[in-house]
Each structure stands twice: as structure tokens, then as C-alpha cells.
């Protein structure tokens, strides 16, 4: 059999050893403070869960701590928009290219023609995508994202952290600027504040690394829940997600991460990373001290080391 990870007795010791090696580096990072509530996280936390295709999950460290998905949720608003509207309508308002700019950058929205955001993994792109989700009101649209996450994770208690949501909503001037610019350019239709509200709410969905690895394995398994065998996401849309995870999932560090880890992954400023190793496993990592690109510092190092140890690079 290929790879050490098939030896069940080695899994936890390997995860623990890597955790011990990389966790001191968290000191070099900083928790996100531009959403005030996020600055309350403990910078030294580091939790990891791995879920295999047989459904078995192995966890080490702070895997029971709940954190907000933040940009990880961009994958699931994209999936709902794809299911609601189909790829043609979605890619009419958002592109398929990496930006090389920070996740909340404004600059290319105006300088590129048409003014559509370059991809759905940056803030502007995710806000545009959220505007496509169908539903009578914000609650109904949010519930579609939450229900998908509940089915994928098997955790039906998932919900929104109201403190983080309110904290972001009160301080989101830059996201408001992006959204109103897109409304003016005809990328977003309808009530901008409602679109933003939905975006802040899905960013504030809370989960643990165990939830995240269970969600990630469904994407790794081409949209099929590995245990119930239910096709929760069309395989074509799972493929679109994994492609974006490789090219844009770690913002303007996606190229380096593709070389150093080679795993489709999506990070969030809450400190989480969701990683899907195609046809092998889902991984959830939580370490809230971020590097200068807004990715979990120890989390990135952990995935790079695990990838080498288990030979996980898809390239
Ligand atoms: N909610 C966050 C924001 O809009 C998400 C950003 C992130 O995780 N990179 O700023």
C-alpha cells in the first residue's frame, strides 16, 4: 500500500509529531484584529483532524475548539450559487483567475474591464456570488448554505457565531465599498445590504476541525458523502471548487502553497484551513495566528509537512 497513512497506528503519532514541530512558529503570526471579535482567539491553539474515505477521523490538539469559517465559507456559497443558477450565470459575474493581490483588494475591480471580480475566493468575488443565491429572504439563503454544511459534516448543530457576525458587520467598510462599487457597475443586483448581510453570516458559521475535515472529505470524494453514499454536490461542481482551491484558495500565497504542499485548500482569517486530497482524505486545521497573507501560519506549515510525510501532493 502506498504511504504511511494506511498504517492506522502511525496516524496519531505522525500528526502529533508534526504538530509539536510546527506549533512554536505560531508565535511569529498574529490573530486577525480587523474583525475585533476575532482578536479574542488564542494564538497558540493548533488543532488538526483528518477524515479518510472510510469515514474514520483522527484528531490532535485543539480539534474541539470552534472557530468561524470566514473565507472557507466562500466554497459553499459558490456551491449553492452553482446549484441555484448553473455555471454560465455564476461565471457571468465572477472570473476564474487568481489575482496576486490580497483577499480584500479593491484595485483590480476598477482597472479591469469588465469590472467583475477575478475569482470567487476573494472578498469581492464571494460577495458577487452570494448575491446569486436564491431565497425569499436572507435567512432562507443562509439556511441553504448551512444545510449543505450540516449534511456534509453530519453535524446538524452547526450555526452562526452572532458575536463575530455583528463584529464584522459593524466594521466592514471595505467590504461595503467593494459591494457598492459592484452594484454601481451592474455586477450585483438588488439590495446591497442584504447581500452583505448574507456574506457576513456565512463567514461567521462556526465549526471545529472535525467538522471541517468531514466536509473536506466530501469534496475529496467528488461530492459523495463517504458513509451515506449520498451525492451531496454534483461532481462537476466539486471539481470546480477543488480547481479554485489550487489556484486561489490560499489568496496570493496559492502558488507557493501549490509547490510546497500541493493540496487543494481554502483558508479563512479565523485561522481555519479546509484541505481536500482528491480520492484520499479531508483535512481540517485550526491555528488562528496568521501569516502576512492572512493564512494560518502554523496551519500552512502543518499541511506542508504532512504532505511530504504522506506524499499527498497532487502534482
Ligand atoms: N469575513 C472576512 C472578510 O470579509 C473573510 C476574509 C477571509 O477569511 N480572508 O474580511
Coordinates of C-alpha atoms and ligand atoms in Angstrom, one line a residue:
X1 CA 0.0 0.0 0.0
X2 CA 1.2 3.5 -0.8
X3 CA 2.1 5.8 2.1
X4 CA 2.5 5.6 5.8
X5 CA -1.0 6.8 6.5
X6 CA -2.5 3.4 5.8
X7 CA -0.8 2.2 9.0
X8 CA -3.5 3.1 11.4
X9 CA -1.2 3.0 14.4
X10 CA 1.1 5.6 12.9
X11 CA -1.6 8.2 12.1
X12 CA -1.9 9.9 15.5
X13 CA 1.8 9.8 16.3
X14 CA 2.6 11.3 13.0
X15 CA 0.0 14.1 13.4
X16 CA 1.3 14.7 16.9
X17 CA 4.9 14.9 15.9
X18 CA 4.2 17.4 13.2
X19 CA 2.1 19.5 15.5
X20 CA 4.9 19.6 18.0
X21 CA 7.4 20.7 15.4
X22 CA 5.3 23.4 13.8
X23 CA 3.3 24.9 16.7
X24 CA 6.2 27.1 18.1
X25 CA 6.1 29.0 14.8
X26 CA 2.6 30.4 15.6
X27 CA 4.5 32.9 17.7
X28 CA 5.6 34.6 14.5
X29 CA 2.0 35.2 13.4
X30 CA -0.9 37.4 14.6
X31 CA -4.6 36.8 15.0
X32 CA -6.8 38.8 12.8
X33 CA -7.9 42.0 14.5
X34 CA -9.7 43.9 11.8
X35 CA -12.8 42.0 12.8
X36 CA -12.5 42.9 16.5
X37 CA -14.1 39.7 17.8
X38 CA -11.5 37.5 16.1
X39 CA -8.7 39.1 18.2
X40 CA -10.1 37.2 21.2
X41 CA -8.8 33.9 19.8
X42 CA -5.8 32.2 21.5
X43 CA -2.8 32.5 19.1
X44 CA -1.1 29.3 20.2
X45 CA -4.1 27.0 19.5
X46 CA -3.4 24.3 16.9
X47 CA -5.9 21.6 16.1
X48 CA -5.9 19.1 13.2
X49 CA -8.4 16.5 12.0
X50 CA -8.1 14.1 9.1
X51 CA -11.0 12.2 7.8
X52 CA -10.4 9.2 5.4
X53 CA -12.7 7.9 2.7
X54 CA -14.0 5.2 5.1
X55 CA -15.2 7.9 7.4
X56 CA -12.6 7.3 10.1
X57 CA -11.4 10.6 11.7
X58 CA -8.2 11.2 13.6
X59 CA -7.6 14.4 15.6
X60 CA -4.8 16.0 17.6
X61 CA -4.5 19.3 19.5
X62 CA -7.3 21.8 19.7
X63 CA -9.7 19.9 17.4
X64 CA -12.7 20.6 19.6
X65 CA -12.4 24.4 19.5
X66 CA -14.9 26.2 17.5
X67 CA -13.8 28.9 15.0
X68 CA -15.6 30.8 12.3
X69 CA -15.1 29.6 8.8
X70 CA -14.6 33.1 7.3
X71 CA -13.3 32.7 3.7
X72 CA -13.7 28.9 3.9
X73 CA -17.4 29.6 3.5
X74 CA -16.7 31.0 0.1
X75 CA -16.6 27.5 -1.3
X76 CA -20.1 26.7 0.0
X77 CA -21.8 30.0 -1.2
X78 CA -20.2 29.2 -4.5
X79 CA -21.6 25.7 -4.5
X80 CA -25.1 26.9 -3.6
X81 CA -24.9 29.6 -6.3
X82 CA -23.8 27.0 -8.9
X83 CA -26.7 24.7 -7.9
X84 CA -29.2 27.6 -8.0
X85 CA -28.0 29.2 -11.2
X86 CA -25.6 27.0 -13.1
X87 CA -22.0 27.8 -14.2
X88 CA -23.0 30.2 -17.0
X89 CA -24.8 32.6 -14.8
X90 CA -22.2 32.4 -12.0
X91 CA -19.3 33.0 -14.3
X92 CA -21.1 35.9 -15.8
X93 CA -20.4 37.8 -12.6
X94 CA -17.1 36.3 -11.4
X95 CA -14.0 35.2 -13.2
X96 CA -11.8 32.1 -12.9
X97 CA -8.3 33.7 -12.5
X98 CA -6.0 34.2 -9.5
X99 CA -5.3 37.8 -8.6
X100 CA -1.9 38.0 -7.0
X101 CA -3.5 40.6 -4.7
X102 CA -4.6 40.4 -1.0
X103 CA -8.1 38.9 -0.5
X104 CA -9.8 42.2 0.2
X105 CA -8.1 44.2 -2.5
X106 CA -10.1 46.8 -4.4
X107 CA -7.7 47.8 -7.1
X108 CA -8.5 45.4 -9.9
X109 CA -12.2 45.8 -9.7
X110 CA -11.9 49.2 -11.3
X111 CA -8.9 48.7 -13.5
X112 CA -10.1 45.5 -15.2
X113 CA -12.9 45.6 -17.8
X114 CA -15.5 44.3 -17.3
X115 CA -15.4 45.2 -13.6
X116 CA -16.2 41.7 -12.5
X117 CA -14.1 40.2 -9.6
X118 CA -11.4 37.9 -10.8
X119 CA -12.5 34.8 -8.8
X120 CA -15.0 33.7 -6.1
X121 CA -12.3 33.1 -3.4
X122 CA -11.6 36.8 -2.9
X123 CA -14.0 39.0 -1.0
X124 CA -15.4 40.9 -4.0
X125 CA -16.0 37.6 -5.9
X126 CA -17.6 35.9 -2.9
X127 CA -19.9 38.9 -2.3
X128 CA -20.9 38.8 -6.0
X129 CA -21.5 35.1 -5.8
X130 CA -23.6 35.5 -2.6
X131 CA -25.9 37.9 -4.5
X132 CA -26.9 35.0 -6.8
X133 CA -28.2 32.7 -4.1
X134 CA -31.9 32.4 -4.4
X135 CA -34.3 32.6 -1.5
X136 CA -37.2 34.7 -0.1
X137 CA -35.0 36.4 2.4
X138 CA -31.5 36.4 3.9
X139 CA -32.4 33.7 6.4
X140 CA -33.7 31.3 3.7
X141 CA -30.5 31.9 1.7
X142 CA -28.2 31.4 4.7
X143 CA -30.1 28.2 5.6
X144 CA -29.2 26.8 2.2
X145 CA -25.5 27.2 2.9
X146 CA -25.9 25.9 6.5
X147 CA -28.0 22.9 5.4
X148 CA -25.3 21.9 2.9
X149 CA -22.6 22.2 5.5
X150 CA -24.7 20.2 8.0
X151 CA -25.2 17.4 5.5
X152 CA -21.6 17.3 4.5
X153 CA -20.3 17.4 8.1
X154 CA -23.0 15.2 9.6
X155 CA -23.2 17.9 12.4
X156 CA -26.7 19.2 12.5
X157 CA -25.9 21.7 15.3
X158 CA -23.7 24.0 13.1
X159 CA -24.7 27.6 13.3
X160 CA -23.6 31.2 13.2
X161 CA -21.5 32.9 15.9
X162 CA -23.6 36.0 16.4
X163 CA -20.7 37.9 18.1
X164 CA -18.4 37.5 15.2
X165 CA -21.2 38.3 12.7
X166 CA -22.1 41.5 14.5
X167 CA -18.5 42.5 14.9
X168 CA -17.8 42.1 11.2
X169 CA -21.0 43.8 10.2
X170 CA -20.1 46.8 12.3
X171 CA -16.6 47.2 10.9
X172 CA -16.9 46.1 7.2
X173 CA -16.3 49.3 5.5
X174 CA -14.0 47.9 2.9
X175 CA -16.4 45.0 2.0
X176 CA -19.2 47.6 1.8
X177 CA -17.0 49.6 -0.6
X178 CA -16.5 46.6 -2.8
X179 CA -20.2 45.7 -2.8
X180 CA -21.4 49.2 -3.6
X181 CA -18.9 49.5 -6.4
X182 CA -20.1 46.3 -7.9
X183 CA -23.7 47.4 -7.6
X184 CA -22.8 50.6 -9.5
X185 CA -21.1 48.5 -12.2
X186 CA -24.0 46.2 -12.6
X187 CA -22.3 43.1 -11.2
X188 CA -24.6 43.0 -8.2
X189 CA -28.3 43.4 -8.4
X190 CA -30.8 44.0 -5.6
X191 CA -30.3 45.2 -2.0
X192 CA -26.6 45.5 -1.3
X193 CA -27.0 45.5 2.5
X194 CA -28.9 42.2 2.2
X195 CA -26.2 40.7 0.1
X196 CA -23.5 41.8 2.6
X197 CA -25.5 40.5 5.5
X198 CA -25.7 37.1 3.9
X199 CA -21.9 37.2 3.2
X200 CA -21.1 38.2 6.9
X201 CA -23.4 35.5 8.2
X202 CA -21.9 32.7 6.1
X203 CA -18.4 33.9 7.1
X204 CA -19.5 33.6 10.7
X205 CA -20.6 29.9 10.6
X206 CA -18.7 28.1 13.4
X207 CA -17.1 24.7 13.1
X208 CA -14.4 22.5 14.6
X209 CA -11.6 20.9 12.7
X210 CA -13.5 17.6 12.9
X211 CA -16.5 19.3 11.1
X212 CA -14.1 20.8 8.5
X213 CA -12.3 17.5 7.8
X214 CA -15.7 15.7 7.4
X215 CA -16.8 18.5 4.9
X216 CA -13.5 18.4 3.1
X217 CA -13.6 14.6 2.5
X218 CA -16.9 15.0 0.6
X219 CA -15.2 17.3 -1.8
X220 CA -12.2 14.9 -2.0
X221 CA -14.7 12.1 -2.8
X222 CA -16.2 14.0 -5.7
X223 CA -19.3 15.3 -3.9
X224 CA -20.3 11.9 -2.4
X225 CA -20.6 11.6 1.3
X226 CA -18.2 8.7 2.0
X227 CA -20.5 6.9 4.5
X228 CA -24.1 7.6 3.4
X229 CA -23.0 7.5 -0.3
X230 CA -25.3 10.4 -0.9
X231 CA -24.3 12.7 -3.8
X232 CA -24.4 16.0 -1.9
X233 CA -22.7 18.1 -4.5
X234 CA -22.6 17.4 -8.3
X235 CA -19.2 16.0 -9.2
X236 CA -18.6 18.8 -11.7
X237 CA -19.1 21.5 -9.0
X238 CA -16.8 19.6 -6.6
X239 CA -14.2 19.7 -9.3
X240 CA -14.7 23.4 -9.9
X241 CA -14.2 24.0 -6.1
X242 CA -11.0 22.0 -6.0
X243 CA -9.6 23.8 -9.0
X244 CA -10.3 27.2 -7.3
X245 CA -8.7 25.8 -4.1
X246 CA -5.5 25.1 -6.0
X247 CA -5.3 28.4 -8.0
X248 CA -6.9 30.9 -5.5
X249 CA -7.7 29.1 -2.2
X250 CA -4.7 30.5 -0.2
X251 CA -5.1 34.0 -1.7
X252 CA -1.9 35.5 -3.0
X253 CA 0.1 32.6 -1.5
X254 CA -1.7 30.0 -3.6
X255 CA 1.3 29.5 -5.9
X256 CA 3.8 28.8 -3.1
X257 CA 1.3 26.5 -1.4
X258 CA 0.8 24.5 -4.6
X259 CA 4.5 24.0 -4.8
X260 CA 5.2 23.4 -1.1
X261 CA 2.1 21.3 -0.2
X262 CA 0.3 20.5 -3.5
X263 CA -3.1 20.0 -1.8
X264 CA -6.3 21.8 -2.9
X265 CA -7.1 24.0 0.2
X266 CA -9.1 27.0 1.3
X267 CA -8.2 29.2 4.3
X268 CA -10.0 31.8 6.3
X269 CA -8.9 34.6 8.6
X270 CA -10.5 32.8 11.5
X271 CA -7.4 30.6 11.3
X272 CA -9.0 27.6 9.7
X273 CA -7.9 25.7 6.6
X274 CA -10.0 23.1 4.7
X275 CA -7.9 20.8 2.6
X276 CA -9.2 18.0 0.2
X277 CA -6.8 15.4 -1.1
X278 CA -8.6 14.1 -4.1
X279 CA -9.8 10.5 -3.6
X280 CA -7.9 10.2 -0.3
X281 CA -8.9 12.4 2.6
X282 CA -10.2 15.6 4.0
X283 CA -8.2 17.7 6.4
X284 CA -9.3 20.4 8.8
X285 CA -6.7 22.7 10.5
X286 CA -7.2 25.5 13.0
X287 CA -4.4 27.8 14.1
X288 CA -5.6 31.5 14.5
X289 CA -2.1 33.1 14.3
X290 CA -1.9 34.2 10.7
X291 CA 1.0 35.0 8.4
X292 CA 1.2 38.2 6.4
X293 CA -1.1 36.8 3.6
X294 CA -3.9 36.0 6.1
X295 CA -3.3 32.3 6.2
X296 CA -2.9 30.3 9.4
X297 CA 0.9 30.3 9.9
X298 CA 1.3 27.0 11.8
X299 CA -1.6 25.5 9.7
X300 CA 0.2 26.1 6.4
X301 CA 3.4 24.6 7.9
X302 CA 1.5 21.6 9.2
X303 CA 0.0 20.9 5.8
X304 CA 3.3 21.3 4.0
X305 CA 4.9 18.8 6.4
X306 CA 2.0 16.3 6.3
X307 CA 2.1 16.4 2.5
X308 CA 5.7 15.5 2.5
X309 CA 5.3 12.8 5.1
X310 CA 2.4 11.1 3.4
X311 CA 3.2 12.1 -0.2
X312 CA 0.0 14.0 -0.7
X313 CA 0.9 16.4 -3.4
X314 CA -1.4 16.1 -6.4
X315 CA 1.3 17.3 -8.8
Ligands
LIG1 N1 -15.2 37.7 6.5 C1 -13.9 38.0 6.2 C2 -13.8 39.3 5.4 O1 -14.6 39.6 4.6 C3 -13.3 36.9 5.3 C4 -12.0 37.1 4.8 C5 -11.0 36.0 4.9 O2 -11.3 35.0 5.6 N2 -9.9 36.1 4.3 O3 -12.9 40.1 5.5

